Structures are given as structure tokens and as C-alpha cells.
Short mmCIF file of C-alpha atoms and ligand atoms in Angstrom, two decimals:
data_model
loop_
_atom_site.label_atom_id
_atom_site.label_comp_id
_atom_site.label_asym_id
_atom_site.label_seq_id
_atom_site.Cartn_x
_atom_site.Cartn_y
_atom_site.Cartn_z
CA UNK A 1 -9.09 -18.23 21.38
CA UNK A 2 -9.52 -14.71 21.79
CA UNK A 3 -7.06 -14.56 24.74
CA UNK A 4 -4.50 -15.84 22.18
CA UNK A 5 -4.35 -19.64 22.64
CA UNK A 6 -2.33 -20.09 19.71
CA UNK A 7 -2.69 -24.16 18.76
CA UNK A 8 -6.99 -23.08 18.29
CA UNK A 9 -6.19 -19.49 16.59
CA UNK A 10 -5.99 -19.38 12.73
CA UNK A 11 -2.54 -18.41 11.45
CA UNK A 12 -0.42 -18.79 8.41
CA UNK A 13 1.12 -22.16 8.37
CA UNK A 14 4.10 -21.89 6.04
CA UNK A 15 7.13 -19.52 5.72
CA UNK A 16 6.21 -18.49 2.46
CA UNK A 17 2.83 -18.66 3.20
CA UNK A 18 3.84 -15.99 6.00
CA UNK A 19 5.96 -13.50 3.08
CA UNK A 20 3.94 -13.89 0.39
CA UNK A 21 0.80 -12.71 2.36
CA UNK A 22 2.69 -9.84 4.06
CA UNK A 23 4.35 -8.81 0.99
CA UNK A 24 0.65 -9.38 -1.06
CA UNK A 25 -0.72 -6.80 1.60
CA UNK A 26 3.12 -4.51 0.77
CA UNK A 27 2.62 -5.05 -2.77
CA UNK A 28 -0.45 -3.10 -4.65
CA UNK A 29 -1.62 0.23 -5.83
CA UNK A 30 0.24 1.86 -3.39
CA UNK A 31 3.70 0.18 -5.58
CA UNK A 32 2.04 0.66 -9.06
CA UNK A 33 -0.21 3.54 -9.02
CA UNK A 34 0.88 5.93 -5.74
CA UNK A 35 4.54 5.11 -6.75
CA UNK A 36 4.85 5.86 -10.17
CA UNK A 37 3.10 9.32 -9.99
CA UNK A 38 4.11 10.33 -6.58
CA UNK A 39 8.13 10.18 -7.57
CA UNK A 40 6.70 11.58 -11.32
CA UNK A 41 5.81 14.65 -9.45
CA UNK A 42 8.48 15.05 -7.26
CA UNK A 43 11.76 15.17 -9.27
CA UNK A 44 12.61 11.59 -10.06
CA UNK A 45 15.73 10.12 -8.52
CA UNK A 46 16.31 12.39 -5.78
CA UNK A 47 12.45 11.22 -4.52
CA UNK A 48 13.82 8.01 -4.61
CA UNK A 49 16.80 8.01 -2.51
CA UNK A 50 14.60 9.50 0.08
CA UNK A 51 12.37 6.93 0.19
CA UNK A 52 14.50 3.87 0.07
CA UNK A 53 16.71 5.81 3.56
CA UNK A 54 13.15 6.15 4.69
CA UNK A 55 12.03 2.72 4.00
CA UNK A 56 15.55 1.46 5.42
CA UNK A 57 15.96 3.62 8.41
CA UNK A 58 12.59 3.76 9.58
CA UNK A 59 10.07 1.29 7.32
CA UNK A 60 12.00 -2.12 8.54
CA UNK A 61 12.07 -1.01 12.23
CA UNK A 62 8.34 -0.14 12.10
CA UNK A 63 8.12 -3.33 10.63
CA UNK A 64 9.55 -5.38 12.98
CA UNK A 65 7.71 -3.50 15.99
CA UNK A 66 3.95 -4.81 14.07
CA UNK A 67 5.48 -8.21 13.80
CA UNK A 68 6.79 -8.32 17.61
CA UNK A 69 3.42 -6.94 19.00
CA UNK A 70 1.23 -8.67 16.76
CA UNK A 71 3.19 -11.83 18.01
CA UNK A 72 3.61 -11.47 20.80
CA UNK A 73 -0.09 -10.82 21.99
CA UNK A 74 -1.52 -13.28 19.53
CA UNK A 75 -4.00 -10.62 18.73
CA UNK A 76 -5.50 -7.87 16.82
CA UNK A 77 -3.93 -4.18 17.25
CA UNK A 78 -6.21 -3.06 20.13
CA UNK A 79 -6.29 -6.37 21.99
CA UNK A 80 -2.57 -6.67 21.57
CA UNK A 81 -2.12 -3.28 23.15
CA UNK A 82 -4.53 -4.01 26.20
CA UNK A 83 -3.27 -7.28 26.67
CA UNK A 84 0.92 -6.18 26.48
CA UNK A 85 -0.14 -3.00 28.53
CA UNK A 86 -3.24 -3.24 30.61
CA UNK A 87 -5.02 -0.35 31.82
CA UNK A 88 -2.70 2.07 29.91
CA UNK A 89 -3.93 4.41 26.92
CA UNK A 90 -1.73 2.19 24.29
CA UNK A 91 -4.82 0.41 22.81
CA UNK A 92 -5.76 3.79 21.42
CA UNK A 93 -3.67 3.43 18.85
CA UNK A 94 -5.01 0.05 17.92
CA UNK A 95 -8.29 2.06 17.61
CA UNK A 96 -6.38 4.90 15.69
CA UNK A 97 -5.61 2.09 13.08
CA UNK A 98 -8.82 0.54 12.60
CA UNK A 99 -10.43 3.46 11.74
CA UNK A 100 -7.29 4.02 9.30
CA UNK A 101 -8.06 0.99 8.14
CA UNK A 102 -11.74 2.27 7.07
CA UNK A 103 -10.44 5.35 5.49
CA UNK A 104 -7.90 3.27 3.25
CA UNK A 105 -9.93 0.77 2.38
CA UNK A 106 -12.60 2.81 0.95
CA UNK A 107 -10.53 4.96 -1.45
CA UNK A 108 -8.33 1.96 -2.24
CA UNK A 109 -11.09 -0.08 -2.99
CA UNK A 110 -12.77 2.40 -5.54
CA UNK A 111 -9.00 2.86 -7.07
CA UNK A 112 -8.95 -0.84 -7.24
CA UNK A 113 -12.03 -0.63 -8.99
CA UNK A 114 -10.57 1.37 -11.73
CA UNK A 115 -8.72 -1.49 -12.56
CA UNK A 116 -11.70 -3.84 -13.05
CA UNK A 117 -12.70 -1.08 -15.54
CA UNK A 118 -9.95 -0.70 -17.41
CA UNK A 119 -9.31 -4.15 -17.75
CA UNK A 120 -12.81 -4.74 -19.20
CA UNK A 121 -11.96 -1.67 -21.40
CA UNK A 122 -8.86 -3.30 -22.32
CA UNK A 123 -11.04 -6.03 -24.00
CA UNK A 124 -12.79 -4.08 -25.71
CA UNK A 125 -10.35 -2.01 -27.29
CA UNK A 126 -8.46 -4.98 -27.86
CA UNK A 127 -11.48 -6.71 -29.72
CA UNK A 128 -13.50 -3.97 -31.14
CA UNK A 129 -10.77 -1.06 -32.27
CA UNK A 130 -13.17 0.33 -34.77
CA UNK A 131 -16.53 0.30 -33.34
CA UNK A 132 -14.85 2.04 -29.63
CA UNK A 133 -13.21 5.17 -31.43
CA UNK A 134 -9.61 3.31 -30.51
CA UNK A 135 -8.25 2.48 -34.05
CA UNK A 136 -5.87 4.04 -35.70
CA UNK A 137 -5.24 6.60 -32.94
CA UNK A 138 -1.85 8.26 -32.32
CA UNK A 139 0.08 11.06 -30.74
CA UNK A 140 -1.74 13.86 -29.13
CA UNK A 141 -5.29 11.98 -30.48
CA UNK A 142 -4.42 8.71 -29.18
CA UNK A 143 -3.57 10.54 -25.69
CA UNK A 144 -7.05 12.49 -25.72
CA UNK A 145 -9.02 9.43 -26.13
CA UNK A 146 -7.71 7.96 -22.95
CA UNK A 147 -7.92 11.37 -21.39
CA UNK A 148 -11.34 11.66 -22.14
CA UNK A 149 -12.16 8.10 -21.37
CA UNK A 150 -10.44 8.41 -17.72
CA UNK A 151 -12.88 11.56 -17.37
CA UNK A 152 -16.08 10.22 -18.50
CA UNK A 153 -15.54 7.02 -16.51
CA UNK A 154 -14.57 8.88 -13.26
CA UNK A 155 -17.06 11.71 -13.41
CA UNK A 156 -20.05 9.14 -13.67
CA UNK A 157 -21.70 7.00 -11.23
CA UNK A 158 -22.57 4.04 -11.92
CA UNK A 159 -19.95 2.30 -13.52
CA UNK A 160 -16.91 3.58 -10.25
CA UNK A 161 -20.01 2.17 -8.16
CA UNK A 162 -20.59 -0.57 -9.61
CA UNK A 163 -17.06 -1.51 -9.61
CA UNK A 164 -15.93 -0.55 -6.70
CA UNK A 165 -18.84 -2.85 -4.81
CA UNK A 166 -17.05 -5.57 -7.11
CA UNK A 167 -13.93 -5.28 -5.92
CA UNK A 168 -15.72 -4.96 -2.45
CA UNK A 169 -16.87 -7.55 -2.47
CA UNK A 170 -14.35 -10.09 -3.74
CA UNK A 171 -12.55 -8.81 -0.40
CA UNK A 172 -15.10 -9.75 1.95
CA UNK A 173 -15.27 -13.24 0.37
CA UNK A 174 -11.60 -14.09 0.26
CA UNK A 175 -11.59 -12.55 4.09
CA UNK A 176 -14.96 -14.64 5.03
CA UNK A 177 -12.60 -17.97 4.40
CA UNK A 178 -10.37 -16.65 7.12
CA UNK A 179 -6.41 -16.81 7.22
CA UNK A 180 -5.09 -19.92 5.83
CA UNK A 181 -7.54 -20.93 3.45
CA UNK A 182 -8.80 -17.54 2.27
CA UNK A 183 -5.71 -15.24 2.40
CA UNK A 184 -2.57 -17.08 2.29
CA UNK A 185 -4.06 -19.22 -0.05
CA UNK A 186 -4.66 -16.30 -2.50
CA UNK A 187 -1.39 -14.61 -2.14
CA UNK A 188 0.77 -17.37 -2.99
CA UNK A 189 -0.61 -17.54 -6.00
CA UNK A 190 -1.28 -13.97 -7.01
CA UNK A 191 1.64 -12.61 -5.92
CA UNK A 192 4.44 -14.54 -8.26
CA UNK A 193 1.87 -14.29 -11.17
CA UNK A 194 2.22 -10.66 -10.12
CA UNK A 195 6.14 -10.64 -10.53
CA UNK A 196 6.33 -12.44 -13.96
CA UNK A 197 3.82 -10.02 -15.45
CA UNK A 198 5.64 -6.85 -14.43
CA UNK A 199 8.87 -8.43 -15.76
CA UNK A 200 7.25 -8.82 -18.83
CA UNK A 201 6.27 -5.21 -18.99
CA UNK A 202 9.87 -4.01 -17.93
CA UNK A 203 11.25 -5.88 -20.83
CA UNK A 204 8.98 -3.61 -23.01
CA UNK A 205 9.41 -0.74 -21.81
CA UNK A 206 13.01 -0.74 -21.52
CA UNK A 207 13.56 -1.66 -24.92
CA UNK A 208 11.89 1.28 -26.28
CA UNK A 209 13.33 3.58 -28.05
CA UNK A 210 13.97 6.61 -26.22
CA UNK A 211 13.51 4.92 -22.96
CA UNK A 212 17.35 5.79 -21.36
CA UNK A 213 15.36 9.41 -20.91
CA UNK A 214 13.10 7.58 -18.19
CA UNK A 215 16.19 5.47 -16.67
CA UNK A 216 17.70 8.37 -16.01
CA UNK A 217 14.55 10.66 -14.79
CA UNK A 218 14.29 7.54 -12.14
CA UNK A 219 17.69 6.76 -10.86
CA UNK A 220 19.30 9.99 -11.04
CA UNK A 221 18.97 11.72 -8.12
CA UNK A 222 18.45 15.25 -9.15
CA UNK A 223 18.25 17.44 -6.09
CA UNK A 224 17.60 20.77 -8.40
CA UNK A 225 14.23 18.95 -8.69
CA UNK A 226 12.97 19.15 -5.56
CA UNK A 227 14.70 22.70 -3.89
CA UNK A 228 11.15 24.65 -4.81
CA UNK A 229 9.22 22.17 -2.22
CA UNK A 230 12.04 19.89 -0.02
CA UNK A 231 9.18 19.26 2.61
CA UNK A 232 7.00 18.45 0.28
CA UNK A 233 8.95 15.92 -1.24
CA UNK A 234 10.15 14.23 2.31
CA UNK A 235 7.04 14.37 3.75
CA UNK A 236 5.47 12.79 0.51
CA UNK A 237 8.58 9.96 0.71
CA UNK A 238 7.44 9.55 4.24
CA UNK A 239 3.91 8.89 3.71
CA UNK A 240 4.58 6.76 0.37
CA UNK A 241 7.45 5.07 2.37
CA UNK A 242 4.54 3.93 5.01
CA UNK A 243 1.90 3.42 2.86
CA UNK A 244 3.91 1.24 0.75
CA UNK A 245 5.02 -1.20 3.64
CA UNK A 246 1.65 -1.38 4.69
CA UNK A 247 2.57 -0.13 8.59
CA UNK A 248 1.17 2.46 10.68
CA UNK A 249 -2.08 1.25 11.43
CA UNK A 250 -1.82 -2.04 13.26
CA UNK A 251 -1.90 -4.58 9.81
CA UNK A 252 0.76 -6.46 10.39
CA UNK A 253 0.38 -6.45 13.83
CA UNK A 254 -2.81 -7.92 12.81
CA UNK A 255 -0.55 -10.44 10.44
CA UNK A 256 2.44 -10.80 12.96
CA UNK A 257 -0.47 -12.16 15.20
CA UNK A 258 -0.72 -15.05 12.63
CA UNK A 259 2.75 -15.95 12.34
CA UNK A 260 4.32 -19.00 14.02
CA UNK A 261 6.53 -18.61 17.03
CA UNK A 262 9.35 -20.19 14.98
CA UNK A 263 9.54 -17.63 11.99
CA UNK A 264 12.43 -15.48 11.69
CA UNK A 265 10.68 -11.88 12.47
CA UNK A 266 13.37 -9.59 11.45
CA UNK A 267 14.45 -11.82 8.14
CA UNK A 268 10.47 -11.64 7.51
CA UNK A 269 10.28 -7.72 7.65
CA UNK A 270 13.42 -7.75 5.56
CA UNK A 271 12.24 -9.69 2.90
CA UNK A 272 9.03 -8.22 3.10
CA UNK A 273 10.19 -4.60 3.03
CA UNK A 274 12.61 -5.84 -0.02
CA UNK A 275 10.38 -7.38 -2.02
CA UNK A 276 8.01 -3.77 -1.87
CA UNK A 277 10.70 -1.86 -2.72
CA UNK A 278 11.70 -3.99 -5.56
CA UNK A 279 8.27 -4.02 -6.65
CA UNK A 280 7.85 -0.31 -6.81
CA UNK A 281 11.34 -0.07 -8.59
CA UNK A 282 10.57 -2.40 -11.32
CA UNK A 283 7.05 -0.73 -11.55
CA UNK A 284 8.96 2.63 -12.00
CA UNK A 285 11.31 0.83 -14.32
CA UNK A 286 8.06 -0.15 -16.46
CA UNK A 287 6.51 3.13 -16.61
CA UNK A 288 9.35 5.69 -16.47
CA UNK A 289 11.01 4.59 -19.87
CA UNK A 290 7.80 4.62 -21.77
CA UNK A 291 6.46 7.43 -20.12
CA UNK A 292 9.32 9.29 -21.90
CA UNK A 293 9.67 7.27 -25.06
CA UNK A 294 6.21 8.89 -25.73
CA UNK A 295 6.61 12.35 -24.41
CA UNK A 296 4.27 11.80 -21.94
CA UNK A 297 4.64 14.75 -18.94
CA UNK A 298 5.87 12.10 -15.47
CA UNK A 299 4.43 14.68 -13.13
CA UNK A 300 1.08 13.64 -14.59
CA UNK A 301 -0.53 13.06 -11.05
CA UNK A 302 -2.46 10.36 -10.00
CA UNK A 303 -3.67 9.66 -13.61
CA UNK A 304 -0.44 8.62 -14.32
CA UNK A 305 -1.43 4.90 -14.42
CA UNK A 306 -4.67 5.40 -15.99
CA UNK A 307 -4.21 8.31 -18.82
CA UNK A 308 -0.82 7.69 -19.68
CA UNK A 309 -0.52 3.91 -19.75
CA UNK A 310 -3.01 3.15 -22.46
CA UNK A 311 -1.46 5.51 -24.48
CA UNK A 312 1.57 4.04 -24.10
CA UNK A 313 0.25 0.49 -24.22
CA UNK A 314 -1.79 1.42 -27.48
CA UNK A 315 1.02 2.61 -29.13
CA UNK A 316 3.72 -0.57 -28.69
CA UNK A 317 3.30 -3.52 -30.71
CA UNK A 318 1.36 -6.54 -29.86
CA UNK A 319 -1.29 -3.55 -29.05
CA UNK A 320 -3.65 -3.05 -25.99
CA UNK A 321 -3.18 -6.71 -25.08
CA UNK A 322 -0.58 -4.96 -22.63
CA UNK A 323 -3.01 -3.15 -21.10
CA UNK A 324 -5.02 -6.00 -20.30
CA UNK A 325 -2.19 -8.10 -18.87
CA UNK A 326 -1.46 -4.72 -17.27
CA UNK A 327 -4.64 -4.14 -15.22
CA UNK A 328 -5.08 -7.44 -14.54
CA UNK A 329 -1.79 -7.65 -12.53
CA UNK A 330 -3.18 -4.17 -10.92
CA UNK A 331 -6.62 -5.78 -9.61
CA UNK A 332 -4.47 -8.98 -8.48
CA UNK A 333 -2.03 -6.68 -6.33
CA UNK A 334 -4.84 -4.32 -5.13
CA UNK A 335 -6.64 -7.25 -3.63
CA UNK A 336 -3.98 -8.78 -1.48
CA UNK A 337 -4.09 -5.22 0.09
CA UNK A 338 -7.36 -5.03 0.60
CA UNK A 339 -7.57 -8.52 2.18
CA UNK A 340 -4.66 -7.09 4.32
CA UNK A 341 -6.65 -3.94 5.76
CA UNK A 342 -10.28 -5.98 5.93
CA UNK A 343 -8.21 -8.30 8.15
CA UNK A 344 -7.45 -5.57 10.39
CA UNK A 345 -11.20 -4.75 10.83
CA UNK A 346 -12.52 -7.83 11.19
CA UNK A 347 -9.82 -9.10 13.62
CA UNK A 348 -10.83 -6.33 16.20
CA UNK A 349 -14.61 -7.45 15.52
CA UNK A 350 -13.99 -11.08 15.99
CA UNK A 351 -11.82 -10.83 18.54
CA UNK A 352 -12.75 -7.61 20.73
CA UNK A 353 -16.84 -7.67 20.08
CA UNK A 354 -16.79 -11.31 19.76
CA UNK A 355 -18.33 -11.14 16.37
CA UNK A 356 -18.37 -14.10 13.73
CA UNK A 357 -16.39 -13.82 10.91
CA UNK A 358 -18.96 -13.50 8.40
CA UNK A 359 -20.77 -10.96 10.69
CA UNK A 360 -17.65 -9.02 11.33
CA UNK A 361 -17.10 -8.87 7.31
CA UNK A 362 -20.53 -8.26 6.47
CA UNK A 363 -20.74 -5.17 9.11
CA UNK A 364 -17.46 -3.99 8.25
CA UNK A 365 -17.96 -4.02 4.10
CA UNK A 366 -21.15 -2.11 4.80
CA UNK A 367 -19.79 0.30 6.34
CA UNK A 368 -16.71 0.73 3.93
CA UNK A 369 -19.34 0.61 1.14
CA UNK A 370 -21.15 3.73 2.28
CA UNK A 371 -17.76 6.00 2.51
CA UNK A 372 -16.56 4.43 -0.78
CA UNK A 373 -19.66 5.49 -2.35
CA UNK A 374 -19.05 9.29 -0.92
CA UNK A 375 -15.29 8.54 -2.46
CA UNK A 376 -16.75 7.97 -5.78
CA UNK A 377 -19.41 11.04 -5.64
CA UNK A 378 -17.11 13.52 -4.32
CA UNK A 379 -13.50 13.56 -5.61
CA UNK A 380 -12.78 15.96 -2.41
CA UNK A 381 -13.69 13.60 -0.17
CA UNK A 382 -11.62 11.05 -2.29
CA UNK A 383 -8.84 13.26 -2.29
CA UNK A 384 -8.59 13.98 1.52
CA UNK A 385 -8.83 10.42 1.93
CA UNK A 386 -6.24 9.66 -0.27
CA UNK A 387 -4.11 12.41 1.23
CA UNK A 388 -4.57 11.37 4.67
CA UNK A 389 -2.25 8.26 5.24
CA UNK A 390 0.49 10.66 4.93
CA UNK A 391 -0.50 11.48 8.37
CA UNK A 392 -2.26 8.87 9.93
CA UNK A 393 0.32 6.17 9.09
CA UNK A 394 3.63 8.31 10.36
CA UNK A 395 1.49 9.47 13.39
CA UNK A 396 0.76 5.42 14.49
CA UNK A 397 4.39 4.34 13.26
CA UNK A 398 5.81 6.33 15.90
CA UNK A 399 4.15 5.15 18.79
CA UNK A 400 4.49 1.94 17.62
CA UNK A 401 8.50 2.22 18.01
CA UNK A 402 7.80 4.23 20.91
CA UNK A 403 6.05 1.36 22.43
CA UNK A 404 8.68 -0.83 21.50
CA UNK A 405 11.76 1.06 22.02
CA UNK A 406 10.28 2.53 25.54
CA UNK A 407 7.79 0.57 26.99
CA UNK A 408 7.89 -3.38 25.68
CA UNK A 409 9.99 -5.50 27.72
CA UNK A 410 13.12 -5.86 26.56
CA UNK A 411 13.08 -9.37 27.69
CA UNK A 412 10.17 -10.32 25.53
CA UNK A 413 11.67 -8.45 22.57
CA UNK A 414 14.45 -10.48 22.49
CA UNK A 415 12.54 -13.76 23.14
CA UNK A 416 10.31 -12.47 20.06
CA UNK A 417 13.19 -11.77 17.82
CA UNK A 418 15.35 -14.72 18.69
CA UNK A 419 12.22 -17.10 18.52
CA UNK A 420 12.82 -17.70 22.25
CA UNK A 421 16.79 -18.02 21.90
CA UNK A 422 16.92 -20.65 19.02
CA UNK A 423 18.62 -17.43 16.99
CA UNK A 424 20.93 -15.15 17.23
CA UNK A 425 20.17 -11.63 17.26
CA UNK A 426 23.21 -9.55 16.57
CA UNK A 427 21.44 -6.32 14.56
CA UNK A 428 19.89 -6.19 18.33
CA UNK A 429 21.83 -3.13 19.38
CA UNK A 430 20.93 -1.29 15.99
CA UNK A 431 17.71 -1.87 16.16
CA UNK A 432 17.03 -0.73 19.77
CA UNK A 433 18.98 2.11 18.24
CA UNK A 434 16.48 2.73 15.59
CA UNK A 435 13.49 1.93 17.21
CA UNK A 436 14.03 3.89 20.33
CA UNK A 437 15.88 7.48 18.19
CA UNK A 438 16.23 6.93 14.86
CA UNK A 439 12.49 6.79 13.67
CA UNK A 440 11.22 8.19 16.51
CA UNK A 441 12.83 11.61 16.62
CA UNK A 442 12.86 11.55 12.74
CA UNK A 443 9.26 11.14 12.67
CA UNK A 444 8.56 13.97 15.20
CA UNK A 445 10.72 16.24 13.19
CA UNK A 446 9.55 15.69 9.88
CA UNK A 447 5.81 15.64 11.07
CA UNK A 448 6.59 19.08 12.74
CA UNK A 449 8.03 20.98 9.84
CA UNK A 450 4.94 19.15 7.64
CA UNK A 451 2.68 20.85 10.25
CA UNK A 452 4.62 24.21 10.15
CA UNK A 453 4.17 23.88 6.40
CA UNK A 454 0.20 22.99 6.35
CA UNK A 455 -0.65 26.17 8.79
CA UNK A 456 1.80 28.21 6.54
CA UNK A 457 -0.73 27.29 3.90
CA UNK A 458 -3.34 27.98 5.47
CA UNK A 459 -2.52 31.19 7.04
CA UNK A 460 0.19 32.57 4.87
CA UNK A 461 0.62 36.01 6.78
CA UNK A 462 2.14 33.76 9.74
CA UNK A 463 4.88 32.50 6.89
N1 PFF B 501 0.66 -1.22 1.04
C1 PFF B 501 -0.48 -1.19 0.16
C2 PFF B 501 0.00 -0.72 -1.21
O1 PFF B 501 1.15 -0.29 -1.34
O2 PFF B 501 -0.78 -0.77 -2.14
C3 PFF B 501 -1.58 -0.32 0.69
C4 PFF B 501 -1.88 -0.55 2.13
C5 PFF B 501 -2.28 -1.80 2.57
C6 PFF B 501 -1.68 0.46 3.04
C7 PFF B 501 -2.48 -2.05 3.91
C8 PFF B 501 -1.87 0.25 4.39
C9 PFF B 501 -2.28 -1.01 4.79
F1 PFF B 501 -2.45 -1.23 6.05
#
């Protein structure tokens, strides 16, 4: 099993199983909440463009690398590593990824907490407008409320605690069931409920009036915008681009590991990378026209979501019953990405330490529960954690095409992409082009100015 025997080793056992699982662990905050105020605070439609080149040019290739490796080896990003390349220093950036993994998952988790909050919140705003203050509010009052609830709720303890252990541990248990029944189970459902509810909320919001303000904000692309801080704004498109897809850190080499020999690997990263895309779109689509319909400032910053929203919610008819809906679509997304970067833990555990599953979740939500709970008292700490997939992710993306472009044989990449010659591959040539330049050297150089940048920052008298 742990050498990869793949008829005993879990996996995902149907095609859409396979997307809906990869996209689940795509699709979440990082579409809904990072998105939305990310692109709010760097110029709008010129952000964009960026990011889809960046999620075309170098996203899919990454992609495809995780799904080969993870594939290939029939095993978790460090054992995949040792076993493709052993005795070489490759596996380190397996172990580069799981400790990404705990960084992510214990800001992402308290964020995903929010939305267990907020959802309960919803209710009672929805049920109770008198008694909780929420009646009757508009404009500028209506907008202080929220402000002041978003402050009081994420200044205090208990309650981000409390729901951030939720949230927690609803991960552990979906991840304790293992792949098929725990997390491909799950994400075929959550993830079309998860489509039809942000349709619903497009339709609102673009039927607002005033709401061609925010269609334009969004797919305009604006390059006065973003001429005070270009790096900025590439190296944020970079980061979001990688967060987004959920590569970087060895996750869906941990999920490639669980896909049949017969799936389509490149069609899967496709769709996958897609389906993101067109999830943070339509999210943008559902917040950008309201966000101007109500004068609401889109450079916000990561409050965007949970400031702004209930305003906005709060002041369209049929009430705060959006919000609910809203938040509940949130906690369903966050959780498929959650499952995703557990999975990576607990795959090295199980497989490399030779842990059980429930041990291997048990020891790894511990120890995700005590830097969450630093993430929830310190909003520094949260913050550098939040800040620091920008670099992490970019920084394991390109060895990853490095590895493949370079180092993999080329003989098993092509039995890996052509499911041992049943397909044709004719992108082939493209993507050994992208995989071994493209991303690469586009990587290096946009890391290196981001660098030059940060020390400029620092030190300003070497600027
Ligand atoms: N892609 C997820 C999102 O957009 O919400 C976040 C994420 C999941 C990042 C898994 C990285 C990861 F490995």
C-alpha cells in the first residue's frame, strides 16, 4: 500500500468524482473572499487579465505537473519525490508543502470560521431585526452596524475560537472517512449546490440598479490603475493565481495520487483550472455590481466579503435571507479546501510515518489548532500567514515544473499524459514548452523583482 499498489490504495473512483473533488479543493475562500478584495484593491480589470495569462500560462502547467507526479508515484508529495528520484534532494519540496499545508490551513480555517458566524448572524438578523439593532438600518448606519459587528466579532476570543475549532473539526471528520467515502463523497454534492447558489446571487446583483458601474470596474482592464504599484499587482495575480488553483504545495499531487490510470490528466487540470476561474469570475460578477450599486469603496481589503456584503445583502429585497444563502455557500466551498490541504498532511503521515488515519488526523488537527488559535489572537500573525502563500506557493510551483520539465522522464510523462498511449497528446510540444521556460523563467523573474521590491521596503536608502 504505501509503496503505491494501486488496486489496495484508496482513490477516487469516478471522473466526476475525480473534478468535482479537485475543483472542491480549487473552489473556496480563496475564489470568494481572496478574489473579490484582492482585484478590489488592485485596479479591477487590468488585475484580471493578469491573472487569467497567469492562470493560463503557468496555473494549468503547474497543474498538470501535481497530477503527473502525484500519479505517477501513487503517493503523497514527499514519497512521490523519493520514490520518482531516490536519494536526490527533490522530496524537500514535498516537505516544503506540508508545512505549507499547516500554515494555510490554520488561517483558512479561522476565515472559514467567519462564515459559520455570519451565517448564524444571518439568522438572527433575519429573525430578530428589532431586538439585534438590524431594523430599519440604511446608508452610512446600515454600513456601521456591519462594520462594527465585523470588529467586535474579530477582536474577541471566544466566538473566532470557538468557530474556528468547528470548522476544524468538521475537516478532520470528513478526512477520517478517507478518499472515496469521505471526500469525493462530499464534493459532489457541495460543489453544484455551490454553483446554483452563486448564480442566484449574480442574478441579483446584476440587476441592480447602478450595477453596469461594477461590470465595468471588473472587466475593464484599466492599466492607469495599477502604474503606482505594477509589482504589486503581478506579484499579487501570481500568488492569487496559485492560491486559487490550489498548487504549489504538493495537493494535488496528493489528489493526482488518487486518480485512476485511465483519466484524462491534462482535460482534468483544464476543467479544473476552468471551473476556478469561472468561479472567481461569477463571484466577482456577484459582488462587483452591488458593491457599486451601494457606493461601497471595492478596495475595501479583506473585509470586503464580510463588511460590505451584509450591507449590501440588507439593503436588497427579500432581506438578509441572502446573506444566509450567502455564507452558507462560503462554509460549503471553504470546506472542500480544507479537506484538500488536511489530505496533504495526513497522506505524508499515513503513508511516510505509517500512521493510521484517524491518528494522522487527530495529530495533525492538533497541531493546526494551536497555530489557528495564535491566528485568531494575533491578527499579525494572521496576516503574515495569510500573506505568505504568495511566496511559498510560486517558490514550490517552480520546482515542480522544474522537476518535470528537467528531470522526469520524458518517457513516463508521456505514458502519464496519454494514459499509457490510449490518447493522443498533441499540446505535448507546448507543454514541454511551458513547463520547462515558460513558468519557470517567469516565476524566477517575477519572484526576483518581488524580492527587489520587499528589501526596497525594508531598506529604502538601497531604493
Ligand atoms: N484553492 C483554495 C481556495 O481558493 O480557496 C485554497 C487552497 C486550497 C490553497 C488548497 C492551497 C491548497 F493547497
Amino acid at each position: 500500500m504505501i509503496q503505491g499498489n494501486s488496486s489496495s490504495r484508496d482513490g477516487f473512483s469516478t471522473k466526476f468524482g475525480v473534478i468535482a473533488a479537485a475543483a472542491g479543493s480549487a473552489i473556496g475562500l480563496g475564489n470568494i473572499w481572496r478574489f473579490p478584495y484582492v482585484l478590489g484593491q488592485n485596479g479591477g480589470g487590468a488585475f484580471l487579465l493578469i491573472y487569467l495569462v497567469f492562470i493560463a500560462a503557468i496555473g494549468i502547467p503547474v497543474m498538470m505537473s501535481e497530477f503527473t507526479i502525484g500519479r505517477s508515484a501513487q503517493l503523497n508529495p514527499v514519497g512521490a519525490f523519493k520514490k520518482i528520484a531516490p536519494g536526490k534532494k527533490w522530496h524537500l519540496i514535498g516537505s516544503l508543502g506540508v508545512v505549507t499545508a499547516f500554515i494555510i490551513l490554520a488561517f483558512y480555517t479561522v476565515v472559514a470560521g467567519w462564515t459559520l458566524e455570519y451565517m448564524l448572524q444571518s439568522v438572527r438578523w433575519l429573525l430578530f431585526p428589532e431586538s439585534s439593532g438590524v431594523a430599519g438600518l440604511t446608508g452610512d448606519a446600515s454600513r456601521e452596524f456591519f462594520q462594527e459587528h465585523y470588529e467586535s466579532f474579530t477582536n474577541g476570543i471566544w466566538r473566532p475560537v470557538i468557530w474556528f475549532l468547528v470548522m476544524l473539526f468538521f475537516t478532520g471528520f470528513i478526512v477520517v472517512s478517507g478518499v472515496k467515502r469521505g471526500i469525493e463523497k462530499y464534493a459532489k454534492i457541495l460543489m453544484p449546490v455551490l454553483l446554483i447558489l452563486l448564480l442566484v446571487l449574480v442574478f441579483r446583483s446584476v440587476t441592480l440598479e447602478g450595477a453596469k458601474e461594477g461590470l465595468v470596474f471588473l472587466f475593464k482592464p484599466d492599466f492607469s490603475q495599477i502604474k503606482d504599484a505594477p509589482v504589486k499587482v503581478i506579484l499579487e495575480a501570481l500568488g492569487q493565481a496559485f492560491f486559487s488553483l490550489s498548487i504549489g504545495m504538493g495537493t494535488l499531487i496528493t489528489y493526482g495520487s488518487y486518480i485512476q490510470k485511465k483519466e484524462n490528466l491534462a482535460n482534468t487540470a483544464v476543467s479544473v483550472a476552468a471551473a476556478d476561474t469561472f468561479i472567481a469570475v461569477i463571484a466577482g460578477l456577484a459582488i462587483f455590481p452591488a458593491v457599486f450599486a451601494f457606493g461601497i469603496n471595492p478596495g475595501e481589503g479583506p473585509e470586503l466579503v464580510y463588511i460590505t456584503l451584509p450591507v449590501i445583502f440588507q439593503n436588497m429585497a427579500g432581506g438578509l435571507i441572502w446573506a444566509l444563502m450567502f455564507f452558507l455557500l462560503l462554509c460549503f466551498a471553504a470546506i472542500t479546501s480544507t479537506i484538500s490541504v488536511l489530505e496533504v498532511i495526513v497522506a505524508y503521515l499515513t503513508e511516510q510515518l505509517k500512521l493510521t488515519r484517524k491518528r494522522a488526523v487527530f495529530l495533525s488537527a492538533v497541531s493546526v489548532a494551536v497555530l489557528g488559535l495564535i491566528c485568531t489572537v494575533s491578527s499579525d500573525v494572521f496576516a503574515v500567514f495569510n500573506a505568505s502563500p504568495d511566496i511559498l506557493l510560486p517558490f514550490g510551483g517552480f520546482f515542480i515544473v522544474v522537476f518535470i520539465g528537467w528531470f522526469f522522464s520524458k518517457n513516463s510523462l508521456k505514458k502519464e499524459l496519454s494514459s499509457n498511449g490510449a490518447r493522443k497528446i498533441g499540446y505535448y510540444p507546448v507543454f514541454l514548452f511551458l513547463v520547462r521556460f515558460v513558468a519557470p523563467l517567469a516565476i524566477v523573474f517575477l519572484f526576483a523583482i518581488g524580492v527587489y521590491n520587499k528589501i526596497i521596503n525594508v531598506f529604502p536608502s538601497m531604493g
